[in-house]
Amino acid sequence: MTTIATATLPKNVQYPQYDRSQLRSRIVHFGFGAFHRAHQALLTDRVLNNVGGDWGICEISLFSGDTLMSQLREQDHLFTVLEKGADGNQPIVIGAVHECLNARLDSLAAIIEKFCEPQVAIVSLTITEKGYCIDPATGKLDPTHPRIIHDLENPTLPQSVPGILVEALARRRERGLPPFTVLSCDNIPDNGHVVKNAVLGMAEKRSPALADWIADNVSFPGTMVDRIVPAATPESLAEIATVLGSTIPAPSVANPSFSGWSKITLSPGDPPGRQRACR
């Protein structure tokens, strides 16, 4: 397989201008989809190019995406975004991702322990509305969801995103570590409240004391995110291959005219330079 590391790419390709060896998993992200690659990962890459730092991303996928994660590892976690505009196409190699974990390739236990590493400050999510396991009729955690039922019976080896977040926060609390910020980047109304309701709903069923600690200490910012990232088609993939002169896995196409990310509620764990990157 041709990789970014082995391919000879055109001279107009933008490469990371920072030392990737300094990156740590300060951000852990659920959902390595095209939108995340062309939005949060690209903006984090832009922050690193602007101000440096160690704010790397660890990508998490649970029960799918193992092929994509394998390809990402073979490329040293590099991938490309093609920004299309009236003035031409700008291919960008994104270097902000430096690690990935998959439940099939690794284990759920390894994924949960990743969230417990002391340097982790933000857990971000693009998992669609279904991933929060919320009952749309009540706006609260759905206790009849199969994975929620599993997680309540197996709290230390959960399978749902709310269950994993609660178990990770419980372990951080037990170890005397500060909590991470839970940052939903899904384009759904009141996304911060949605994920907060899911996490607190799970925690309340496990331990009222744990639920109180999460409510008092964990930040669930509300966000508004926007970027035009068309779904990949055979035509767009062929166009990217033509621009790059090579077929490389995990590319994304985006419209550069607008890329918005407004965090309504700020938290002290924000990476430096984020506001500048989002303009």
CSV table of C-alpha atoms in Angstrom, one decimal:
chain,number,residue,atom,x,y,z
A,1,MET,CA,0.0,0.0,0.0
A,2,THR,CA,1.2,3.5,-0.9
A,3,THR,CA,1.4,5.7,2.2
A,4,ILE,CA,2.1,9.3,2.8
A,5,ALA,CA,5.5,8.3,4.2
A,6,THR,CA,6.5,6.5,1.0
A,7,ALA,CA,4.7,8.6,-1.7
A,8,THR,CA,6.2,11.5,-3.5
A,9,LEU,CA,3.6,14.1,-3.2
A,10,PRO,CA,3.3,17.4,-5.2
A,11,LYS,CA,5.2,20.4,-4.0
A,12,ASN,CA,2.1,22.4,-3.1
A,13,VAL,CA,1.1,19.9,-0.4
A,14,GLN,CA,1.1,21.5,3.0
A,15,TYR,CA,3.0,19.4,5.6
A,16,PRO,CA,3.0,19.7,9.4
A,17,GLN,CA,5.5,22.4,10.6
A,18,TYR,CA,5.8,21.1,14.1
A,19,ASP,CA,7.6,18.3,15.9
A,20,ARG,CA,5.2,15.4,15.9
A,21,SER,CA,7.4,13.5,18.3
A,22,GLN,CA,6.4,15.9,21.1
A,23,LEU,CA,2.6,15.1,20.7
A,24,ARG,CA,0.8,13.5,23.6
A,25,SER,CA,-2.8,12.3,23.7
A,26,ARG,CA,-4.2,15.5,25.2
A,27,ILE,CA,-7.4,15.0,23.2
A,28,VAL,CA,-9.1,11.6,22.8
A,29,HIS,CA,-11.8,11.5,20.1
A,30,PHE,CA,-14.6,9.1,19.4
A,31,GLY,CA,-15.6,9.0,15.7
A,32,PHE,CA,-12.8,9.2,13.0
A,33,GLY,CA,-15.2,10.2,10.2
A,34,ALA,CA,-14.7,12.5,7.3
A,35,PHE,CA,-16.2,15.5,9.1
A,36,HIS,CA,-13.8,15.1,12.1
A,37,ARG,CA,-10.8,14.7,9.8
A,38,ALA,CA,-11.6,17.9,7.9
A,39,HIS,CA,-12.7,19.9,10.9
A,40,GLN,CA,-11.4,19.2,14.4
A,41,ALA,CA,-8.3,17.3,13.3
A,42,LEU,CA,-7.5,20.0,10.7
A,43,LEU,CA,-8.1,22.9,13.2
A,44,THR,CA,-5.9,21.2,15.8
A,45,ASP,CA,-3.2,20.7,13.2
A,46,ARG,CA,-3.5,24.5,12.4
A,47,VAL,CA,-3.2,25.3,16.1
A,48,LEU,CA,0.0,23.2,16.3
A,49,ASN,CA,1.4,24.9,13.2
A,50,ASN,CA,0.6,28.3,14.7
A,51,VAL,CA,1.8,28.0,18.3
A,52,GLY,CA,3.3,24.5,18.7
A,53,GLY,CA,2.6,22.4,21.8
A,54,ASP,CA,1.9,18.8,22.6
A,55,TRP,CA,-1.9,18.7,21.9
A,56,GLY,CA,-2.1,15.4,19.9
A,57,ILE,CA,-5.2,13.4,19.2
A,58,CYS,CA,-5.8,9.8,19.9
A,59,GLU,CA,-8.6,8.4,17.7
A,60,ILE,CA,-11.0,5.8,19.1
A,61,SER,CA,-13.3,3.5,17.3
A,62,LEU,CA,-15.3,0.8,19.0
A,63,PHE,CA,-17.0,-1.9,16.9
A,64,SER,CA,-16.2,-0.7,13.3
A,65,GLY,CA,-13.5,1.2,11.5
A,66,ASP,CA,-10.8,-1.4,12.2
A,67,THR,CA,-9.7,-1.4,8.5
A,68,LEU,CA,-9.4,2.4,8.5
A,69,MET,CA,-7.5,2.3,11.8
A,70,SER,CA,-5.1,-0.3,10.4
A,71,GLN,CA,-4.4,2.0,7.4
A,72,LEU,CA,-3.9,5.0,9.7
A,73,ARG,CA,-1.3,3.1,11.6
A,74,GLU,CA,0.5,2.1,8.5
A,75,GLN,CA,0.7,5.8,7.6
A,76,ASP,CA,2.1,6.9,10.9
A,77,HIS,CA,-1.3,8.4,11.6
A,78,LEU,CA,-1.0,10.9,8.8
A,79,PHE,CA,-3.8,11.6,6.4
A,80,THR,CA,-4.8,14.2,3.8
A,81,VAL,CA,-7.6,16.8,3.5
A,82,LEU,CA,-8.2,18.4,0.1
A,83,GLU,CA,-9.6,22.0,0.5
A,84,LYS,CA,-11.5,22.9,-2.7
A,85,GLY,CA,-12.0,26.6,-3.7
A,86,ALA,CA,-12.4,29.0,-6.6
A,87,ASP,CA,-8.6,29.6,-6.5
A,88,GLY,CA,-7.8,25.9,-6.8
A,89,ASN,CA,-7.3,22.9,-4.6
A,90,GLN,CA,-5.1,22.8,-1.5
A,91,PRO,CA,-4.0,19.4,-0.3
A,92,ILE,CA,-3.0,19.3,3.4
A,93,VAL,CA,-1.3,16.5,5.3
A,94,ILE,CA,-2.7,16.4,8.8
A,95,GLY,CA,-0.3,15.4,11.6
A,96,ALA,CA,-2.3,16.2,14.7
A,97,VAL,CA,-3.4,12.6,15.1
A,98,HIS,CA,-0.6,10.5,16.6
A,99,GLU,CA,-2.4,7.4,18.0
A,100,CYS,CA,-5.5,5.3,17.5
A,101,LEU,CA,-7.2,2.5,19.3
A,102,ASN,CA,-9.9,0.1,18.1
A,103,ALA,CA,-11.9,-2.4,20.2
A,104,ARG,CA,-11.3,-5.1,17.6
A,105,LEU,CA,-7.6,-4.4,17.0
A,106,ASP,CA,-6.8,-3.7,20.6
A,107,SER,CA,-9.4,-4.1,23.4
A,108,LEU,CA,-12.1,-2.3,25.3
A,109,ALA,CA,-9.9,-2.4,28.4
A,110,ALA,CA,-7.1,-0.6,26.5
A,111,ILE,CA,-9.5,2.0,25.3
A,112,ILE,CA,-10.9,2.7,28.8
A,113,GLU,CA,-7.3,3.0,30.2
A,114,LYS,CA,-6.4,5.5,27.5
A,115,PHE,CA,-9.0,7.9,29.0
A,116,CYS,CA,-7.4,7.5,32.4
A,117,GLU,CA,-4.0,8.7,31.4
A,118,PRO,CA,-3.1,11.9,33.3
A,119,GLN,CA,-2.5,14.1,30.3
A,120,VAL,CA,-5.9,13.6,28.7
A,121,ALA,CA,-7.8,16.9,29.0
A,122,ILE,CA,-10.5,16.6,26.4
A,123,VAL,CA,-12.7,13.8,25.2
A,124,SER,CA,-14.4,14.9,22.1
A,125,LEU,CA,-17.2,13.1,20.1
A,126,THR,CA,-18.6,12.9,16.7
A,127,ILE,CA,-20.8,9.8,17.1
A,128,THR,CA,-24.2,11.0,15.7
A,129,GLU,CA,-27.3,11.4,17.9
A,130,LYS,CA,-27.7,7.6,18.2
A,131,GLY,CA,-24.4,7.2,19.9
A,132,TYR,CA,-25.5,9.0,23.1
A,133,CYS,CA,-28.2,6.3,23.8
A,134,ILE,CA,-30.8,9.0,24.6
A,135,ASP,CA,-34.5,8.3,24.6
A,136,PRO,CA,-35.9,11.0,22.2
A,137,ALA,CA,-39.2,11.0,24.1
A,138,THR,CA,-37.6,12.0,27.4
A,139,GLY,CA,-34.2,13.5,26.5
A,140,LYS,CA,-32.6,11.2,29.1
A,141,LEU,CA,-30.6,8.0,29.0
A,142,ASP,CA,-32.5,5.1,27.4
A,143,PRO,CA,-32.5,2.3,30.0
A,144,THR,CA,-33.8,-0.2,27.4
A,145,HIS,CA,-30.9,0.3,25.0
A,146,PRO,CA,-29.1,-3.1,24.7
A,147,ARG,CA,-25.7,-1.6,25.3
A,148,ILE,CA,-26.9,0.4,28.3
A,149,ILE,CA,-28.4,-2.8,29.8
A,150,HIS,CA,-25.0,-4.5,29.1
A,151,ASP,CA,-23.1,-1.7,30.7
A,152,LEU,CA,-25.2,-1.6,33.9
A,153,GLU,CA,-24.5,-5.3,34.3
A,154,ASN,CA,-20.8,-5.0,33.4
A,155,PRO,CA,-19.8,-1.5,34.5
A,156,THR,CA,-16.1,-2.0,34.4
A,157,LEU,CA,-16.1,-3.3,30.8
A,158,PRO,CA,-18.8,-1.1,29.1
A,159,GLN,CA,-19.6,-1.0,25.4
A,160,SER,CA,-21.6,2.2,25.0
A,161,VAL,CA,-20.1,5.7,24.8
A,162,PRO,CA,-21.9,6.9,28.0
A,163,GLY,CA,-20.8,3.7,29.8
A,164,ILE,CA,-17.1,4.2,28.8
A,165,LEU,CA,-17.1,7.8,29.8
A,166,VAL,CA,-18.6,7.0,33.2
A,167,GLU,CA,-16.2,4.2,33.9
A,168,ALA,CA,-13.2,6.3,32.8
A,169,LEU,CA,-14.3,9.2,35.0
A,170,ALA,CA,-14.9,6.8,37.9
A,171,ARG,CA,-11.3,5.5,37.6
A,172,ARG,CA,-9.9,9.0,37.4
A,173,ARG,CA,-11.8,9.9,40.5
A,174,GLU,CA,-10.5,6.9,42.4
A,175,ARG,CA,-6.9,7.7,41.3
A,176,GLY,CA,-7.1,11.3,42.3
A,177,LEU,CA,-6.8,12.6,38.7
A,178,PRO,CA,-8.8,15.6,37.5
A,179,PRO,CA,-11.6,14.9,35.1
A,180,PHE,CA,-11.5,15.5,31.4
A,181,THR,CA,-13.8,17.9,29.6
A,182,VAL,CA,-16.5,16.1,27.5
A,183,LEU,CA,-16.9,18.0,24.2
A,184,SER,CA,-19.6,17.0,21.8
A,185,CYS,CA,-18.9,18.1,18.3
A,186,ASP,CA,-22.1,16.6,16.8
A,187,ASN,CA,-24.4,19.0,15.0
A,188,ILE,CA,-27.4,18.4,17.3
A,189,PRO,CA,-29.3,21.0,19.4
A,190,ASP,CA,-27.9,21.5,22.9
A,191,ASN,CA,-25.3,18.9,22.3
A,192,GLY,CA,-23.6,19.6,25.6
A,193,HIS,CA,-26.8,18.9,27.5
A,194,VAL,CA,-27.4,15.8,25.5
A,195,VAL,CA,-24.0,14.2,26.4
A,196,LYS,CA,-24.3,15.5,30.0
A,197,ASN,CA,-27.8,13.8,30.3
A,198,ALA,CA,-26.3,10.6,28.9
A,199,VAL,CA,-23.3,10.5,31.3
A,200,LEU,CA,-25.2,11.6,34.4
A,201,GLY,CA,-28.0,9.2,33.6
A,202,MET,CA,-25.5,6.3,33.5
A,203,ALA,CA,-23.6,7.5,36.6
A,204,GLU,CA,-26.8,7.9,38.6
A,205,LYS,CA,-27.7,4.2,38.0
A,206,ARG,CA,-24.2,3.2,39.1
A,207,SER,CA,-23.6,5.4,42.1
A,208,PRO,CA,-25.2,8.6,43.3
A,209,ALA,CA,-21.9,9.8,44.8
A,210,LEU,CA,-20.2,9.3,41.5
A,211,ALA,CA,-23.0,11.2,39.7
A,212,ASP,CA,-22.7,14.1,42.2
A,213,TRP,CA,-18.9,14.2,41.6
A,214,ILE,CA,-19.3,14.3,37.8
A,215,ALA,CA,-22.1,17.0,38.1
A,216,ASP,CA,-19.8,19.1,40.2
A,217,ASN,CA,-16.5,18.7,38.4
A,218,VAL,CA,-17.0,17.7,34.8
A,219,SER,CA,-17.5,20.3,32.0
A,220,PHE,CA,-19.9,19.5,29.2
A,221,PRO,CA,-19.5,22.5,26.8
A,222,GLY,CA,-22.2,23.2,24.3
A,223,THR,CA,-20.7,23.7,20.8
A,224,MET,CA,-21.8,24.8,17.3
A,225,VAL,CA,-19.7,23.2,14.5
A,226,ASP,CA,-20.0,23.7,10.8
A,227,ARG,CA,-18.1,22.8,7.7
A,228,ILE,CA,-19.0,21.5,4.3
A,229,VAL,CA,-17.5,18.0,4.0
A,230,PRO,CA,-19.2,16.1,1.1
A,231,ALA,CA,-19.5,12.4,1.4
A,232,ALA,CA,-16.8,10.5,-0.4
A,233,THR,CA,-17.7,9.3,-3.9
A,234,PRO,CA,-15.7,7.3,-6.4
A,235,GLU,CA,-15.3,10.6,-8.4
A,236,SER,CA,-14.1,12.6,-5.4
A,237,LEU,CA,-11.6,9.9,-4.4
A,238,ALA,CA,-10.3,9.8,-8.0
A,239,GLU,CA,-9.9,13.5,-7.9
A,240,ILE,CA,-7.9,13.4,-4.7
A,241,ALA,CA,-5.7,10.6,-6.2
A,242,THR,CA,-5.1,12.8,-9.3
A,243,VAL,CA,-4.2,15.9,-7.2
A,244,LEU,CA,-1.8,13.8,-4.9
A,245,GLY,CA,-0.5,11.7,-7.7
A,246,SER,CA,-1.2,8.6,-5.6
A,247,THR,CA,-4.0,6.7,-4.0
A,248,ILE,CA,-3.7,7.2,-0.2
A,249,PRO,CA,-6.2,6.0,2.4
A,250,ALA,CA,-8.5,8.2,4.6
A,251,PRO,CA,-8.7,11.3,2.4
A,252,SER,CA,-11.4,14.0,2.9
A,253,VAL,CA,-12.6,16.8,0.7
A,254,ALA,CA,-13.8,20.1,2.2
A,255,ASN,CA,-15.0,23.5,1.1
A,256,PRO,CA,-12.5,26.0,2.6
A,257,SER,CA,-14.9,29.0,2.4
A,258,PHE,CA,-16.2,28.4,5.9
A,259,SER,CA,-15.1,26.4,8.9
A,260,GLY,CA,-16.8,27.2,12.2
A,261,TRP,CA,-16.4,26.0,15.7
A,262,SER,CA,-17.9,28.0,18.5
A,263,LYS,CA,-17.6,26.6,22.0
A,264,ILE,CA,-20.4,28.2,24.0
A,265,THR,CA,-19.0,27.2,27.5
A,266,LEU,CA,-15.3,27.6,28.0
A,267,SER,CA,-13.2,25.4,30.3
A,268,PRO,CA,-9.7,25.8,31.7
A,269,GLY,CA,-8.4,22.8,29.8
A,270,ASP,CA,-8.7,24.4,26.4
A,271,PRO,CA,-5.6,24.1,24.1
A,272,PRO,CA,-3.9,27.4,23.3
A,273,GLY,CA,-4.6,29.1,20.0
A,274,ARG,CA,-7.9,27.4,19.4
A,275,GLN,CA,-9.7,30.7,18.7
A,276,ARG,CA,-7.2,31.8,16.1
A,277,ALA,CA,-7.4,28.4,14.3
A,278,CYS,CA,-11.2,28.6,14.0
A,279,ARG,CA,-11.4,31.9,12.1
